[in-house]
Short mmCIF file of C-alpha atoms and ligand atoms in Angstrom, two decimals:
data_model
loop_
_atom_site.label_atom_id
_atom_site.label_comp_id
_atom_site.label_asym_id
_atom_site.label_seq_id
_atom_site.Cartn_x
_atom_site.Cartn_y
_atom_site.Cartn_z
CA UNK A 288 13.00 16.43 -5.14
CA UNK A 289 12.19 14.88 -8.14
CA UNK A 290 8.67 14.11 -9.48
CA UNK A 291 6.95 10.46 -10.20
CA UNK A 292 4.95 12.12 -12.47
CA UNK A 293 6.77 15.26 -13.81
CA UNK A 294 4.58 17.53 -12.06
CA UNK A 295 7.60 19.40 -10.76
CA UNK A 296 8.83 20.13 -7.42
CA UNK A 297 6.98 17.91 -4.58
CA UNK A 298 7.44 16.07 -1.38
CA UNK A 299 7.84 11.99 -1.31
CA UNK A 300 4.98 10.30 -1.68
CA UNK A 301 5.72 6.20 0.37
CA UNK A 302 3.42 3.16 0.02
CA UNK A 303 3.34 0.16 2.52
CA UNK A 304 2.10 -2.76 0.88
CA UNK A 305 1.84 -6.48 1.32
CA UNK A 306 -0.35 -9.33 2.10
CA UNK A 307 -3.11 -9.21 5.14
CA UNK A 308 -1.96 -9.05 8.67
CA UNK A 309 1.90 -8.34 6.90
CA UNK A 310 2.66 -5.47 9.61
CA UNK A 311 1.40 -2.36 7.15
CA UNK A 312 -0.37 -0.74 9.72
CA UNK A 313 2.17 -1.57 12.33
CA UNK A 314 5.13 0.03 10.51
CA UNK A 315 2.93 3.08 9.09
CA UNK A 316 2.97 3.84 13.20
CA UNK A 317 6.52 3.53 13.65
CA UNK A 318 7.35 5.27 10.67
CA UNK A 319 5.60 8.22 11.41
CA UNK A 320 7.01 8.33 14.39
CA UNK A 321 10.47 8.08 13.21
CA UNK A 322 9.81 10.87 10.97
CA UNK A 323 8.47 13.25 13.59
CA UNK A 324 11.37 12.87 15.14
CA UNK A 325 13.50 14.06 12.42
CA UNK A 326 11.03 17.03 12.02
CA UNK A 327 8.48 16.17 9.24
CA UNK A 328 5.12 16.11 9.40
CA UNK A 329 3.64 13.67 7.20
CA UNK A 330 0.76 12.68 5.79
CA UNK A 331 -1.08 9.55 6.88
CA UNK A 332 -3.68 7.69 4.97
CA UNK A 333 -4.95 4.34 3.92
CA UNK A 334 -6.49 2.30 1.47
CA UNK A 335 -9.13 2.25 0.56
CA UNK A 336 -9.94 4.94 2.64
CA UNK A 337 -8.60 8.14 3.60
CA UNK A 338 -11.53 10.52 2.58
CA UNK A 339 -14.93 10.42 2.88
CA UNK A 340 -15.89 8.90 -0.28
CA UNK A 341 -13.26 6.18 0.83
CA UNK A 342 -14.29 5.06 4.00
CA UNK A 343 -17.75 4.61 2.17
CA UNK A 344 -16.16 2.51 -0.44
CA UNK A 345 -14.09 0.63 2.43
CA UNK A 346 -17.30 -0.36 4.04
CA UNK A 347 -18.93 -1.54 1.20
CA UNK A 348 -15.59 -3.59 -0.08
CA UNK A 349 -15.37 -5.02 3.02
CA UNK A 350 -18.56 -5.55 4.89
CA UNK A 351 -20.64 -6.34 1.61
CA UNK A 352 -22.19 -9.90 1.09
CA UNK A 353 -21.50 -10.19 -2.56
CA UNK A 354 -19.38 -7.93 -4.58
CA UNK A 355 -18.15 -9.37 -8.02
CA UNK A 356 -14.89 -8.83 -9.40
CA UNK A 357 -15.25 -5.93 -11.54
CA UNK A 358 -17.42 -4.23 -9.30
CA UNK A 359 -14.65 -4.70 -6.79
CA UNK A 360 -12.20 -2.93 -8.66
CA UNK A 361 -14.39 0.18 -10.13
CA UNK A 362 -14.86 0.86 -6.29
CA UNK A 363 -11.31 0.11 -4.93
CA UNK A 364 -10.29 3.32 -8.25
CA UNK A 365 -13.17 5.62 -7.16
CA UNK A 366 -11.81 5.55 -3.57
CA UNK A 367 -8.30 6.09 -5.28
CA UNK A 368 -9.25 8.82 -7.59
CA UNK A 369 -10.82 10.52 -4.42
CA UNK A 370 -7.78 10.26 -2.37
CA UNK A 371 -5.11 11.13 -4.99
CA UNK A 372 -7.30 14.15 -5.87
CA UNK A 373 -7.91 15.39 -2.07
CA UNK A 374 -5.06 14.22 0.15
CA UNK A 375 -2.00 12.99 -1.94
CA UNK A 376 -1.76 15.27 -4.75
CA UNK A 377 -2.26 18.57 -2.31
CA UNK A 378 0.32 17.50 0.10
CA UNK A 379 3.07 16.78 -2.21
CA UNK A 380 2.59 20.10 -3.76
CA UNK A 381 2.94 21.33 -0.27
CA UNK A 382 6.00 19.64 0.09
CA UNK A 383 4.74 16.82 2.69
CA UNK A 384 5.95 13.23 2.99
CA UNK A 385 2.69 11.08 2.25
CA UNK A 386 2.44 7.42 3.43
CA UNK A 387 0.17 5.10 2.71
CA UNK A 388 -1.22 1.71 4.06
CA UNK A 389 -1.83 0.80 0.30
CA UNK A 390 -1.58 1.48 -3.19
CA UNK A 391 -2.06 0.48 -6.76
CA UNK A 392 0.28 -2.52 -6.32
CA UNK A 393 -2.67 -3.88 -4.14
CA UNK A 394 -4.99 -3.59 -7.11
CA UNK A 395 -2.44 -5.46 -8.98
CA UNK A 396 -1.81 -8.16 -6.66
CA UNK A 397 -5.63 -8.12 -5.61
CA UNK A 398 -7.78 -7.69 -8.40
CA UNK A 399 -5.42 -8.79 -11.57
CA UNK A 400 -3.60 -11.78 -9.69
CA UNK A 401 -6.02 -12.74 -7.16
CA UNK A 402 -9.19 -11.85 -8.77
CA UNK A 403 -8.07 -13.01 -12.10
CA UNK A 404 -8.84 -9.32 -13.81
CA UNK A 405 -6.61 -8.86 -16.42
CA UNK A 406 -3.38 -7.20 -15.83
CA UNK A 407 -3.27 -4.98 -18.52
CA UNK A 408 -6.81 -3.27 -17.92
CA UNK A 409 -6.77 -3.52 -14.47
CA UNK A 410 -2.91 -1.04 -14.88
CA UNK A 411 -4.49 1.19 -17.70
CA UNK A 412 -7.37 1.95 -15.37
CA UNK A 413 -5.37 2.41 -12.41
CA UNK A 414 -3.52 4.73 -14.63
CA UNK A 415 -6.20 6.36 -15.60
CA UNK A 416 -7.68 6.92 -11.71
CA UNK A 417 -4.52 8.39 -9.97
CA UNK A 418 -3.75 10.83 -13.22
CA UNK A 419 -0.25 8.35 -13.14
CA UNK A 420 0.77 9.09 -9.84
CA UNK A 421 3.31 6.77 -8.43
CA UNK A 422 4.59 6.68 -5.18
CA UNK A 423 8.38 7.42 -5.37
CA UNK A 424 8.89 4.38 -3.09
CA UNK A 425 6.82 1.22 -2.61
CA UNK A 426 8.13 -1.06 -0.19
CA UNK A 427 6.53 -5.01 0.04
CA UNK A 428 6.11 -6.28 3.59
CA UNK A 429 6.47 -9.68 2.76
CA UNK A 430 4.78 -12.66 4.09
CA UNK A 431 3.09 -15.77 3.62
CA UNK A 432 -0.32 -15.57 3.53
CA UNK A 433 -0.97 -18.20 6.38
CA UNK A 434 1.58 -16.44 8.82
CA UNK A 435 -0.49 -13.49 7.90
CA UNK A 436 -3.72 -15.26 8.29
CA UNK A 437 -2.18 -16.65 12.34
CA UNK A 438 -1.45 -12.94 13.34
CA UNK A 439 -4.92 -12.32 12.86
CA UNK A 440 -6.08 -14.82 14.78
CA UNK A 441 -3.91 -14.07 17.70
CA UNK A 442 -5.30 -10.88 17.83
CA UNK A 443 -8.53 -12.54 17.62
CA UNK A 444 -9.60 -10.25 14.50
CA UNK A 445 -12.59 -11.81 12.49
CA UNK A 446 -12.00 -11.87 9.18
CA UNK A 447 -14.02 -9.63 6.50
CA UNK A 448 -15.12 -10.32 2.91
CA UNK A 449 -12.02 -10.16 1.63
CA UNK A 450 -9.80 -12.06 4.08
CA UNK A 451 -12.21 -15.10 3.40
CA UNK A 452 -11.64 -15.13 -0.49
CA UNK A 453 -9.86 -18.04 0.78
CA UNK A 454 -6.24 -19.77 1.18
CA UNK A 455 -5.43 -20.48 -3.08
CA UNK A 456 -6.78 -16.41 -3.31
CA UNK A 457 -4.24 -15.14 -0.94
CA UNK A 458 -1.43 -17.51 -1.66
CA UNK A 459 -1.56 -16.08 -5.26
CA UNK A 460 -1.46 -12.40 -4.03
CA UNK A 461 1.40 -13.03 -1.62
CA UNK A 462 3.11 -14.46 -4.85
CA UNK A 463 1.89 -11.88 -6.99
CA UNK A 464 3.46 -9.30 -4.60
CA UNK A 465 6.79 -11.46 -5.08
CA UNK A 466 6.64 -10.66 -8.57
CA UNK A 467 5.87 -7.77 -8.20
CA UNK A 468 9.23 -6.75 -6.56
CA UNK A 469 10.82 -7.88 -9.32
CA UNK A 470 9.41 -6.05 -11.94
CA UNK A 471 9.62 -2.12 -11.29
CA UNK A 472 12.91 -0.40 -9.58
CA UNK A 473 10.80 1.59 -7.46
CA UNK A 474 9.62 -1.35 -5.59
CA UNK A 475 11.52 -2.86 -2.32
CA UNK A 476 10.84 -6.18 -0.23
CA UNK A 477 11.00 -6.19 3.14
CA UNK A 478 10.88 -9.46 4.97
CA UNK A 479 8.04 -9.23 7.36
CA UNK A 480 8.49 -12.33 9.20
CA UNK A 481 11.10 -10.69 11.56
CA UNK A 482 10.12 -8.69 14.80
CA UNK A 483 8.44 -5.56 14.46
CA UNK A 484 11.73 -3.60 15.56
CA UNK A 485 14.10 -5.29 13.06
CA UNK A 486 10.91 -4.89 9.61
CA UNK A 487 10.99 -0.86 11.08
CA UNK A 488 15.08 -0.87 11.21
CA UNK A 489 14.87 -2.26 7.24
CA UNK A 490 12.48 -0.04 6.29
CA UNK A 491 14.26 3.20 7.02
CA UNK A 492 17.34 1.47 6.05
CA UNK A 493 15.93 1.59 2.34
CA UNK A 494 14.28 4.92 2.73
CA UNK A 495 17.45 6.31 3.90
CA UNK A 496 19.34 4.67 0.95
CA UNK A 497 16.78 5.17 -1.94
CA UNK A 498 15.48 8.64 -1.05
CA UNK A 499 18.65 10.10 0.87
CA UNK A 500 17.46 13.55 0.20
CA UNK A 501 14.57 13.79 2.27
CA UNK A 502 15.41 11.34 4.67
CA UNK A 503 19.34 11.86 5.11
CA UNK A 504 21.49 13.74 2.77
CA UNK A 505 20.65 13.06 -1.19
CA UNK A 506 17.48 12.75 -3.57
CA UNK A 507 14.52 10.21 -3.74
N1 T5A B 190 -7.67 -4.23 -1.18
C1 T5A B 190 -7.15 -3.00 -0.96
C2 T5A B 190 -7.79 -4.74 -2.46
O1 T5A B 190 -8.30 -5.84 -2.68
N2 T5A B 190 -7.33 -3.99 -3.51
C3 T5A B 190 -6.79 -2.74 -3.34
O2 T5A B 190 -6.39 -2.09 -4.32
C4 T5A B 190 -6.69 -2.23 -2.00
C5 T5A B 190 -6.10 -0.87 -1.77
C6 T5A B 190 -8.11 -3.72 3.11
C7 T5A B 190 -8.55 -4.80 2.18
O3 T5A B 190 -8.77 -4.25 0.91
C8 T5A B 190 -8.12 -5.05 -0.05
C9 T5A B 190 -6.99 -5.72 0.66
C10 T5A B 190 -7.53 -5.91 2.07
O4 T5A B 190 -8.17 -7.15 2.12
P1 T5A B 190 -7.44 -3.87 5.62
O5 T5A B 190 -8.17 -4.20 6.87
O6 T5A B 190 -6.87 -2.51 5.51
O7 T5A B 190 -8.37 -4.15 4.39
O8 T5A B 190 -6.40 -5.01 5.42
P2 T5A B 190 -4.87 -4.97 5.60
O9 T5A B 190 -4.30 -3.83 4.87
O10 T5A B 190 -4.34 -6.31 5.23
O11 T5A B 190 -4.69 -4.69 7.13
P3 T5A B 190 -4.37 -5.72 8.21
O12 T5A B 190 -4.65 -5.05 9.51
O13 T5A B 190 -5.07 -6.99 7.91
O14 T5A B 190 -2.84 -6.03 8.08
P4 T5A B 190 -1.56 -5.16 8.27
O15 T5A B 190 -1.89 -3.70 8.38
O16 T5A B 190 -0.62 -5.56 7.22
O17 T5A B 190 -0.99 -5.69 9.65
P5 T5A B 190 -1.01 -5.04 11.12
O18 T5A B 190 0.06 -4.07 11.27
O19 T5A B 190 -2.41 -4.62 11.42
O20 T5A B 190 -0.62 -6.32 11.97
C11 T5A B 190 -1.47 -7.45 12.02
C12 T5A B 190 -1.17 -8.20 13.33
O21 T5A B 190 0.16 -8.68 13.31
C13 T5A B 190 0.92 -8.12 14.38
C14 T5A B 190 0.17 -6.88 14.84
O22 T5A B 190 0.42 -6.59 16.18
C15 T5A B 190 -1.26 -7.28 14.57
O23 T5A B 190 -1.76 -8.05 15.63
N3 T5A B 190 2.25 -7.83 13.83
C16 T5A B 190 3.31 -8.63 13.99
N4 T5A B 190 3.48 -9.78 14.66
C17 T5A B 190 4.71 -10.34 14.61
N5 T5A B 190 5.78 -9.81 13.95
C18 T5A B 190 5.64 -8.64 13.30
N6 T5A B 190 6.69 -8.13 12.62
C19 T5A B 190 4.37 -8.01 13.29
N7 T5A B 190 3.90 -6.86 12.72
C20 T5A B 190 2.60 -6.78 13.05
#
């Protein structure tokens, strides 16, 4: 398999990402589940999150009265830097299949387009968190923000700090996600609008066509 970041031999590293209440966590289930099934055993993590620094940083980011923008972002890498270093980097050496409910395109759409961070900082530092790591495949649940915004209040989900930045705040990371797409290869839209079953079906359908190696017959 080849390497995002010429370390060599390693499994496929796959981020979810997309607006709130987009279906990440929904189609991280099904996913895993569809790769148990063909006999993998992947990894599993979130963001931020997914170690114990991370769930630390998680409640701060979102539970916190007042966290200002740059603060916001120095925590969002530490969690990062934690998690590449304990969970990603260690089980793509071992050959796993990583996915994760987040990544750096998050950062991006978060804390350089929503925010208002600037873009080229906010990537050098990212850059400079994760060692370079990229996942091999990032696929976009995409959504608008209010559709996003009405799931979670079906489910009857208060909203934390962040999901009350407000409506212009998450209509600018919806369309920063948008361009997003456009601008590297390894990134894929999904439209998230559709039922759960028929997101899931186009997800594999792209994992199966851009990394037919692991997931059918050819390379990621
Ligand atoms: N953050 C994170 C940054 O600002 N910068 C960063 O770099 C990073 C990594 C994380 C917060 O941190 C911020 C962004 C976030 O604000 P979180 O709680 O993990 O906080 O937030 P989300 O990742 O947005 O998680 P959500 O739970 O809000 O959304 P999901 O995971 O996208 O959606 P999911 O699967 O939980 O579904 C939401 C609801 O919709 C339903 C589900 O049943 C559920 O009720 N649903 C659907 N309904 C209809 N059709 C479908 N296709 C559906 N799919 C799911």
């Amino acid at each position: 398999m080849a390497a995002a970041d010429g370390a060599g031999e390693r499994g496929v590293f796959i981020a979810l990402e997309g607006p709130e209440g987009s279906g990440k966590t929904t189609q991280v289930g099904l996913l895993a589940s569809w790769l148990r099934d063909r006999g993998h055993d992947p990894v599993l993590t979130r963001e931020p999150g997914g170690t114990a620094v991370g769930e630390e940083v998680r409640r701060v980011l979102l539970e916190a009265d007042n966290v200002p923008a740059l603060s916001e972002l120095l925590l969002i890498l530490a969690a990062r830097a934690a998690l590449v270093d304990e969970v990603i980097r260690p089980a793509l050496a071992a050959g796993r299949v990583v996915v994760t409910d987040r990544f750096h395109l998050s950062t991006l759409a978060y804390q350089a387009y929503g925010r208002g961070l600037p873009l080229a900082d906010v990537t050098a530092m990212n850059t400079f968190a994760t060692g370079a790591l990229e996942p091999d495949l990032t696929i976009v649940l995409d959504l608008d923000a209010a559709a996003g915004a009405a799931r979670h209040a079906a489910a009857g989900r208060g909203p934390d700090r962040i999901e009350r930045a407000g409506n212009e705040f998450h209509a600018r990371v919806a369309e920063a996600y948008r361009l997003l797409v456009q601008e590297d290869d390894r990134v894929e839209r999904v439209d998230a609008s559709a039922p759960e079953a028929v997101v899931h079906d186009a997800v594999i359908a792209l994992l199966t066509r851009r990394c037919p190696e692991t997931f059918s017959q050819a390379e990621c």
